[in-house]
mmCIF file of N, CA and C in Angstrom:
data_model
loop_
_atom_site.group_PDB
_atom_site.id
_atom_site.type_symbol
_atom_site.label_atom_id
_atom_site.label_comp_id
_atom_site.label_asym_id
_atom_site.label_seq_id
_atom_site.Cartn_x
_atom_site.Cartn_y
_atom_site.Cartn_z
ATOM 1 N N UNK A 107 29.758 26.897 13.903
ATOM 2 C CA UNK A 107 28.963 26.498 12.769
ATOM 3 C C UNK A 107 27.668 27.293 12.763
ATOM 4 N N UNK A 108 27.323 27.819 11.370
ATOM 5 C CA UNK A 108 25.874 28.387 11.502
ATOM 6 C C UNK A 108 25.138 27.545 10.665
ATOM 7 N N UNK A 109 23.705 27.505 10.470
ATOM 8 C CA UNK A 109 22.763 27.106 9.803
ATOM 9 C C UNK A 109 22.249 28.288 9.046
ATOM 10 N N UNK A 110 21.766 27.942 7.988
ATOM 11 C CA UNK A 110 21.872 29.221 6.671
ATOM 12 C C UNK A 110 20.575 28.291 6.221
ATOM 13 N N UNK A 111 19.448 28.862 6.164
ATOM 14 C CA UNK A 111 18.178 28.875 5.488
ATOM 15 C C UNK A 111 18.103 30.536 4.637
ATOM 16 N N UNK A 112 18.269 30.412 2.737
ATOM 17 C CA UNK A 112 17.245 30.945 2.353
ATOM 18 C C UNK A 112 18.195 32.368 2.309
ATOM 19 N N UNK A 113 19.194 32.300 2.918
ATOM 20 C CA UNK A 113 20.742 33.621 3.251
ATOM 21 C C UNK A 113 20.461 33.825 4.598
ATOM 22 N N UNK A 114 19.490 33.641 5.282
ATOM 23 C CA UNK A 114 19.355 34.013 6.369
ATOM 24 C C UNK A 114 19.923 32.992 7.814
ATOM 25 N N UNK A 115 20.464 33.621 8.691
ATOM 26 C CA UNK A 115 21.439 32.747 9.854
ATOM 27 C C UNK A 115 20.409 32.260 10.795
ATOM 28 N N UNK A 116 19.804 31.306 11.005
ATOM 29 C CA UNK A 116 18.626 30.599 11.874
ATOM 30 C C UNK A 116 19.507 30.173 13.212
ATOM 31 N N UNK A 117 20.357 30.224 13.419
ATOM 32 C CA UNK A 117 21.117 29.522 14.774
ATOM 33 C C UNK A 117 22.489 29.688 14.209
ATOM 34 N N UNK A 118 23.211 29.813 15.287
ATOM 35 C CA UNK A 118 24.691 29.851 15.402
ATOM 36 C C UNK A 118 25.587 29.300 16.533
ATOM 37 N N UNK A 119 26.479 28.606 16.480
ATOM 38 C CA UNK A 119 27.143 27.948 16.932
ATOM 39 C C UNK A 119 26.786 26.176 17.364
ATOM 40 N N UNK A 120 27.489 26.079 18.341
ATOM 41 C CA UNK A 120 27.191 24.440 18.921
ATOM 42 C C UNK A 120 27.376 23.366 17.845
ATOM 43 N N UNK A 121 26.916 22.328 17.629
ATOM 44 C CA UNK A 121 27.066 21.547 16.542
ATOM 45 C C UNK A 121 25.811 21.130 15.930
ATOM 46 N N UNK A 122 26.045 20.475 14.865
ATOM 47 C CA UNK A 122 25.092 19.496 14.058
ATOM 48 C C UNK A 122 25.219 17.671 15.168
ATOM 49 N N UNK A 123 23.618 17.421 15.292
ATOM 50 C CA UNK A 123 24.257 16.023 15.570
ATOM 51 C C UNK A 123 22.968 14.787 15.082
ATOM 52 N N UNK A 124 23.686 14.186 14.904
ATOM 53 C CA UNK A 124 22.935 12.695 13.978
ATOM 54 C C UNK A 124 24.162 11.963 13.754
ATOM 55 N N UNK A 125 23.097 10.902 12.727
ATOM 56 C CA UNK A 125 24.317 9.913 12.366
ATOM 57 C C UNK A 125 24.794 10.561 11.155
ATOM 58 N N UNK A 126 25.760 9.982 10.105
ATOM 59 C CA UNK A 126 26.188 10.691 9.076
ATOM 60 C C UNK A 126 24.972 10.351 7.398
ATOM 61 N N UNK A 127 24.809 9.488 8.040
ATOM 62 C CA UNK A 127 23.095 8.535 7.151
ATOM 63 C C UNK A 127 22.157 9.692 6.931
ATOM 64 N N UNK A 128 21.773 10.257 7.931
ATOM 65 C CA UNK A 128 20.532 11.262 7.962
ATOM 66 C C UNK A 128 20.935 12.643 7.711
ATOM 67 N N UNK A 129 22.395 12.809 7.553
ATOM 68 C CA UNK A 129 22.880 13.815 7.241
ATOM 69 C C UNK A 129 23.283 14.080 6.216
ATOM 70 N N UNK A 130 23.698 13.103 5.579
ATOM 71 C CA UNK A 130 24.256 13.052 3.986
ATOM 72 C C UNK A 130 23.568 12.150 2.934
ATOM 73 N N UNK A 131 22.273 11.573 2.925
ATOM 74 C CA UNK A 131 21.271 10.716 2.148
ATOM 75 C C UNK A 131 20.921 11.331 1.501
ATOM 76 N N UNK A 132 20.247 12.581 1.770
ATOM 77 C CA UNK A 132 19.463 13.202 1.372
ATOM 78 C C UNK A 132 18.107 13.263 1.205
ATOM 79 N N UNK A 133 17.308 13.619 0.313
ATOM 80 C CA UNK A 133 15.801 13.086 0.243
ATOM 81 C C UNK A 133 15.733 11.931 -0.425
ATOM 82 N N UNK A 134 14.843 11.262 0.082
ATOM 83 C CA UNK A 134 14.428 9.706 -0.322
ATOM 84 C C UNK A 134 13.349 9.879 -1.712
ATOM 85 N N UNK A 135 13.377 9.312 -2.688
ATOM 86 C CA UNK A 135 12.469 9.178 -3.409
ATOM 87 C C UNK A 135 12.196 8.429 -4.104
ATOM 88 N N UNK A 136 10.938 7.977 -3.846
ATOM 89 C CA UNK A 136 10.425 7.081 -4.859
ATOM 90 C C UNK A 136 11.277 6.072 -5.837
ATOM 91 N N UNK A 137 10.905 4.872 -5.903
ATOM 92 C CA UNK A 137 10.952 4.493 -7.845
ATOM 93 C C UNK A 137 9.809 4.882 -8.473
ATOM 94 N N UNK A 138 10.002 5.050 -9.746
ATOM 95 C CA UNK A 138 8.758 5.485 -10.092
ATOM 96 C C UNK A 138 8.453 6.615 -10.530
ATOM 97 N N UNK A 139 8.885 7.578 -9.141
ATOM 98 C CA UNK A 139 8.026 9.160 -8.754
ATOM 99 C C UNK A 139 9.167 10.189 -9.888
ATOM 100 N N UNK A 140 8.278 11.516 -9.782
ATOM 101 C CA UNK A 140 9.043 12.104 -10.669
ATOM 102 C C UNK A 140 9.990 12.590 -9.692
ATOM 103 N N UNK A 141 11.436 12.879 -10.306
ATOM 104 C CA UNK A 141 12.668 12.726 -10.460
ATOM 105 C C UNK A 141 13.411 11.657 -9.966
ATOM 106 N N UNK A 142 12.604 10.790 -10.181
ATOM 107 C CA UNK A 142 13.952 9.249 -9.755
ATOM 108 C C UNK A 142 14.150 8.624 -11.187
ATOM 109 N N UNK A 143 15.676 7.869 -10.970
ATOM 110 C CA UNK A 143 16.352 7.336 -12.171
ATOM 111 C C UNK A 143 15.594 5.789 -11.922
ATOM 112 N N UNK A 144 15.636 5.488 -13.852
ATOM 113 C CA UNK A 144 15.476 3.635 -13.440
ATOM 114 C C UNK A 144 16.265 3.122 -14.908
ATOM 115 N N UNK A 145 16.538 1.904 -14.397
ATOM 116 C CA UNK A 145 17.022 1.589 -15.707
ATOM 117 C C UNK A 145 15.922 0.616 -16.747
ATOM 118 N N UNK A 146 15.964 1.173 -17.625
ATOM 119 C CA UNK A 146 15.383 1.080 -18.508
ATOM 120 C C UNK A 146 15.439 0.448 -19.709
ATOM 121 N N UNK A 147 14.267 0.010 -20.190
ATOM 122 C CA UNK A 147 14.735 -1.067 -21.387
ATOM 123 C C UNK A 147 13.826 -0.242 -23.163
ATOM 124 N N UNK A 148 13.961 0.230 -24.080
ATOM 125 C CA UNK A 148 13.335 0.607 -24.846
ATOM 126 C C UNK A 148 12.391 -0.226 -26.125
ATOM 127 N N UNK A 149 11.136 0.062 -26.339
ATOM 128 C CA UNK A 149 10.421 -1.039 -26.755
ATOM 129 C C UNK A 149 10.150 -0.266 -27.975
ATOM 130 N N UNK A 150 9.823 -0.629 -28.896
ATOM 131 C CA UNK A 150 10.794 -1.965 -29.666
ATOM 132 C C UNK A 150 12.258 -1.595 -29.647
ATOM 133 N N UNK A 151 12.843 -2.886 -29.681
ATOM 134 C CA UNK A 151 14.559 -2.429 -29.720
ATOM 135 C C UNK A 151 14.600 -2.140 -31.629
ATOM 136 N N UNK A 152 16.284 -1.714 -31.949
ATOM 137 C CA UNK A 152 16.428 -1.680 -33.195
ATOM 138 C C UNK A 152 16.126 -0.442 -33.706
ATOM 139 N N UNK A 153 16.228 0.500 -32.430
ATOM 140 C CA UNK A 153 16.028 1.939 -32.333
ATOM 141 C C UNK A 153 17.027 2.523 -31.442
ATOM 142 N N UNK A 154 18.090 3.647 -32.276
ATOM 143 C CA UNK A 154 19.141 4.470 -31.836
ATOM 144 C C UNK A 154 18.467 5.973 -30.984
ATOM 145 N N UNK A 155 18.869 5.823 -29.811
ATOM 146 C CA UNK A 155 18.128 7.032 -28.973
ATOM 147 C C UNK A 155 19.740 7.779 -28.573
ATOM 148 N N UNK A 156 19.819 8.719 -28.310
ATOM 149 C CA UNK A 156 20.723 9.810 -27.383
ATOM 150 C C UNK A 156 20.532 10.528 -26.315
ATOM 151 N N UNK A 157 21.223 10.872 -25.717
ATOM 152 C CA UNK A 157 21.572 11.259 -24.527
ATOM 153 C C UNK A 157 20.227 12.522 -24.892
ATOM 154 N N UNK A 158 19.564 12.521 -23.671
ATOM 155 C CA UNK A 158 18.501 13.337 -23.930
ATOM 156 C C UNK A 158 17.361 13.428 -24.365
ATOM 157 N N UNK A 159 17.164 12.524 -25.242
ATOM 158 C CA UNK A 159 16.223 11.759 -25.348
ATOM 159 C C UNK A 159 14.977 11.265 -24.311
ATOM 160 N N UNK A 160 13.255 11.724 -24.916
ATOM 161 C CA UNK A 160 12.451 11.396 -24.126
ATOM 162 C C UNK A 160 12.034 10.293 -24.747
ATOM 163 N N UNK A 161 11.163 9.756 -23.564
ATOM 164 C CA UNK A 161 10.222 8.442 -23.922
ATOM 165 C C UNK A 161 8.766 8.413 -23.390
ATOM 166 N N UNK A 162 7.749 8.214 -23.599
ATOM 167 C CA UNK A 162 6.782 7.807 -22.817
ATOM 168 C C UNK A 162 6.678 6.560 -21.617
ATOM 169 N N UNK A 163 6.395 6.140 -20.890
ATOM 170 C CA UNK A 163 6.311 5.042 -20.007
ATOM 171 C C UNK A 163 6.406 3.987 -21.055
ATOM 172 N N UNK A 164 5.480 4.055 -21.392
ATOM 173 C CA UNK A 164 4.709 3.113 -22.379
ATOM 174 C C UNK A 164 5.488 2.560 -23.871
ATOM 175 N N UNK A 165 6.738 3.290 -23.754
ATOM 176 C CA UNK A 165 7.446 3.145 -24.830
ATOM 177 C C UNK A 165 8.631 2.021 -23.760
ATOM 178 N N UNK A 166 8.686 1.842 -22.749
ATOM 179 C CA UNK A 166 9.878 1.815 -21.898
ATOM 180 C C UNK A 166 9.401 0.356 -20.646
ATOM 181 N N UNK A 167 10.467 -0.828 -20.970
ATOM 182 C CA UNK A 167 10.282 -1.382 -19.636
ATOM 183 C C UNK A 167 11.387 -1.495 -18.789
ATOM 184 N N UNK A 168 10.930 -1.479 -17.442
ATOM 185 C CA UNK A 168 11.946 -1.889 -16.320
ATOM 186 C C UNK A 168 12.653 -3.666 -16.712
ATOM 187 N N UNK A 169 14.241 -2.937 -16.560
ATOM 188 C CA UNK A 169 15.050 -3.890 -17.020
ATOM 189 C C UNK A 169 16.441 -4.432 -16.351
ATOM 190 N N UNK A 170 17.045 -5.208 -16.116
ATOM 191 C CA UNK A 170 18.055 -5.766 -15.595
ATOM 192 C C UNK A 170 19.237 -5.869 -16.675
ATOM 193 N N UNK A 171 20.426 -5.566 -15.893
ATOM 194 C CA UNK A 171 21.583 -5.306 -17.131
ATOM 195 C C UNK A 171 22.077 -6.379 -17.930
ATOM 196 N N UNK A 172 21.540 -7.595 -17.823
ATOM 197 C CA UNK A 172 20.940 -8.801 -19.025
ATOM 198 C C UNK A 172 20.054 -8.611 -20.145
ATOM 199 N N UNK A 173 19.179 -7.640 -19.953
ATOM 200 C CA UNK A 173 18.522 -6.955 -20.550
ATOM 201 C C UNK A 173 17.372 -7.730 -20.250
ATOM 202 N N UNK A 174 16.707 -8.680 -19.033
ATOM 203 C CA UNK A 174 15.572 -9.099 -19.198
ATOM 204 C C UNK A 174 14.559 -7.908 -18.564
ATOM 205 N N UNK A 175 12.782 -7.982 -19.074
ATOM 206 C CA UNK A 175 12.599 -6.923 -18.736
ATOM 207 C C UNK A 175 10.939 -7.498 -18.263
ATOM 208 N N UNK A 176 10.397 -6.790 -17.201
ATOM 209 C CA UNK A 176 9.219 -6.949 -16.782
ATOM 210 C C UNK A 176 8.362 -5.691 -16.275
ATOM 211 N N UNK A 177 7.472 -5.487 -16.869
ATOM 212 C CA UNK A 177 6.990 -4.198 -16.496
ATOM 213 C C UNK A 177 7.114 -3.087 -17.186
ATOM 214 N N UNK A 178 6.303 -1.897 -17.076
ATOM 215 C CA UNK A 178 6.493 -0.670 -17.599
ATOM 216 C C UNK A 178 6.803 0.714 -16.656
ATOM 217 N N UNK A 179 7.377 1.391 -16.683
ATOM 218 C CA UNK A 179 7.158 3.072 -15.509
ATOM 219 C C UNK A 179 5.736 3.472 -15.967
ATOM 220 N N UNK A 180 5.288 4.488 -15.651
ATOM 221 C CA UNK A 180 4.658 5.307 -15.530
ATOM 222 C C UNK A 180 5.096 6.982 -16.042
ATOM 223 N N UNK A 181 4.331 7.886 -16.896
ATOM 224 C CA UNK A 181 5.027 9.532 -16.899
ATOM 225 C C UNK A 181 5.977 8.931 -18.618
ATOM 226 N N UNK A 182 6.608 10.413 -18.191
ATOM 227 C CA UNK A 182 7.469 10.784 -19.445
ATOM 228 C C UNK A 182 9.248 10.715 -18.341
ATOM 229 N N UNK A 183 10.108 9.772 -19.543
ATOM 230 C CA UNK A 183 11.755 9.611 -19.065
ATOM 231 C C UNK A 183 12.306 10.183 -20.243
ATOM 232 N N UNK A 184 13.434 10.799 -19.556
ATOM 233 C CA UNK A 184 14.937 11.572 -20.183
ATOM 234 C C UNK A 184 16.209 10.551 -20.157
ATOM 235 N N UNK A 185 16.578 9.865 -21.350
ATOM 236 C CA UNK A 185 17.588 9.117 -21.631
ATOM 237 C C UNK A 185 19.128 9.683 -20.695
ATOM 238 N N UNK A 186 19.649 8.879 -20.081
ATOM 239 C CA UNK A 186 20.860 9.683 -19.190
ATOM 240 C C UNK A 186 21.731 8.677 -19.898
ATOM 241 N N UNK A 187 22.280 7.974 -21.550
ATOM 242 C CA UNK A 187 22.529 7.327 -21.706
ATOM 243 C C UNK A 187 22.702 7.322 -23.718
ATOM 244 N N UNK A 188 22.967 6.130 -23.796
ATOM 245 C CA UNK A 188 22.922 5.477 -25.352
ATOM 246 C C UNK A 188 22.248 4.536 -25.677
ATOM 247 N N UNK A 189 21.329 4.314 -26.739
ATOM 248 C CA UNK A 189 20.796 2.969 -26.730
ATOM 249 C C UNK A 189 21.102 3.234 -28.570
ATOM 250 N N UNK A 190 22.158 1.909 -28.445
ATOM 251 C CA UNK A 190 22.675 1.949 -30.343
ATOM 252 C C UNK A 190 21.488 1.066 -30.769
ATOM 253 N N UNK A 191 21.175 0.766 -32.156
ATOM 254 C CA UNK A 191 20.650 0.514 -33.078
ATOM 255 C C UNK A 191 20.679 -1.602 -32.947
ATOM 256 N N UNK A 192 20.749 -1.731 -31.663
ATOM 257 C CA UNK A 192 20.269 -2.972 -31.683
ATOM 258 C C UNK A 192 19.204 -3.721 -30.390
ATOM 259 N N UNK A 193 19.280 -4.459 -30.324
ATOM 260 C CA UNK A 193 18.170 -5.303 -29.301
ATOM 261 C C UNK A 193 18.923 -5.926 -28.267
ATOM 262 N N UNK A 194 17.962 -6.935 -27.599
ATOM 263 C CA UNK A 194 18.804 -6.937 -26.023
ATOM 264 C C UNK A 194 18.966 -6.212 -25.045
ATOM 265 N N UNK A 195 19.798 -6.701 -24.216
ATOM 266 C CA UNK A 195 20.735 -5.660 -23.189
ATOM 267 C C UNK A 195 21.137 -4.632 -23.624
ATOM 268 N N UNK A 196 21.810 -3.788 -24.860
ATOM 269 C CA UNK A 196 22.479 -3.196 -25.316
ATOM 270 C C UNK A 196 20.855 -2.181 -25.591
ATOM 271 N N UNK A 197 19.870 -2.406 -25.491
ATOM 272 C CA UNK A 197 18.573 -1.272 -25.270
ATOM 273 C C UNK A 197 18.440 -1.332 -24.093
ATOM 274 N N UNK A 198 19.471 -1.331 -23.035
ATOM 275 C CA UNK A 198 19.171 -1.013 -21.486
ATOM 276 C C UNK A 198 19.810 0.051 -21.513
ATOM 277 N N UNK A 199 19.600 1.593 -20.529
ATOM 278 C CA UNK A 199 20.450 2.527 -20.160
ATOM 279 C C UNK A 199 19.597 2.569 -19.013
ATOM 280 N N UNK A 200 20.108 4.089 -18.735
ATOM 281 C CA UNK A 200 19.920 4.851 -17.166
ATOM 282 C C UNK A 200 18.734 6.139 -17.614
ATOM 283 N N UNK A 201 17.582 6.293 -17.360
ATOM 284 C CA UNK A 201 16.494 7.167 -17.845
ATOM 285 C C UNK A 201 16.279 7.999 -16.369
ATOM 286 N N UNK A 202 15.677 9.285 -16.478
ATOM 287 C CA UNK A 202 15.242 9.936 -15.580
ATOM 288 C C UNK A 202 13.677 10.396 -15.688
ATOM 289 N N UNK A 203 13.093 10.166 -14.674
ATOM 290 C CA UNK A 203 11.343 10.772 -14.854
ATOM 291 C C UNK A 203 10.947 12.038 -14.569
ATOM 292 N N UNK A 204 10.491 12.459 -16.178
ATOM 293 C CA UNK A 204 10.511 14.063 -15.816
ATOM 294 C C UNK A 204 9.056 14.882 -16.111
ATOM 295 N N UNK A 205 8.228 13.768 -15.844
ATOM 296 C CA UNK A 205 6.604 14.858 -15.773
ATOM 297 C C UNK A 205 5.958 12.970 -15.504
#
């Protein structure tokens, strides 16, 4: 096995060792921080958004797939989702934070 930083071979042979947790998690990040997903509730409902779609924080609360909702994010989110033309739960999707 080699280790490959960057194209370049930093060590060769022997093994990798850990658990498979610290090896395959990856980076930890945030709720909140920019690039973490949250699900999201859009304020006011009775508004059709698409896939791609930005929002301000402030347009957006943290929500449960009941659609109850408490709180706002922080930054600007990217819709990973649908939110049709009504209220409720059905203005919950999956948003990403992207500034």
């Amino acid at each position: 096995m080699a280790i490959i930083s960057n194209g370049t071979t930093v060590a060769s042979g022997g093994k990798v060792q850990g658990s498979g947790e610290s090896l395959t998690r990856g980076p930890i990040i945030a709720p909140d921080s920019l690039g973490s997903y949250g699900q999201l509730q859009r304020t006011p409902a009775n508004t059709l958004f698409a896939v791609g779609d930005t929002q301000g924080g402030s347009n957006l609360r943290w929500s449960s797939c009941g659609g109850a909702t408490s709180g706002q994010p922080a930054g600007t989110w990217k819709l990973f989702g649908r939110i049709d033309n009504n209220s409720g739960a059905l203005g919950t999707s999956l948003w990403m934070r992207i500034s």
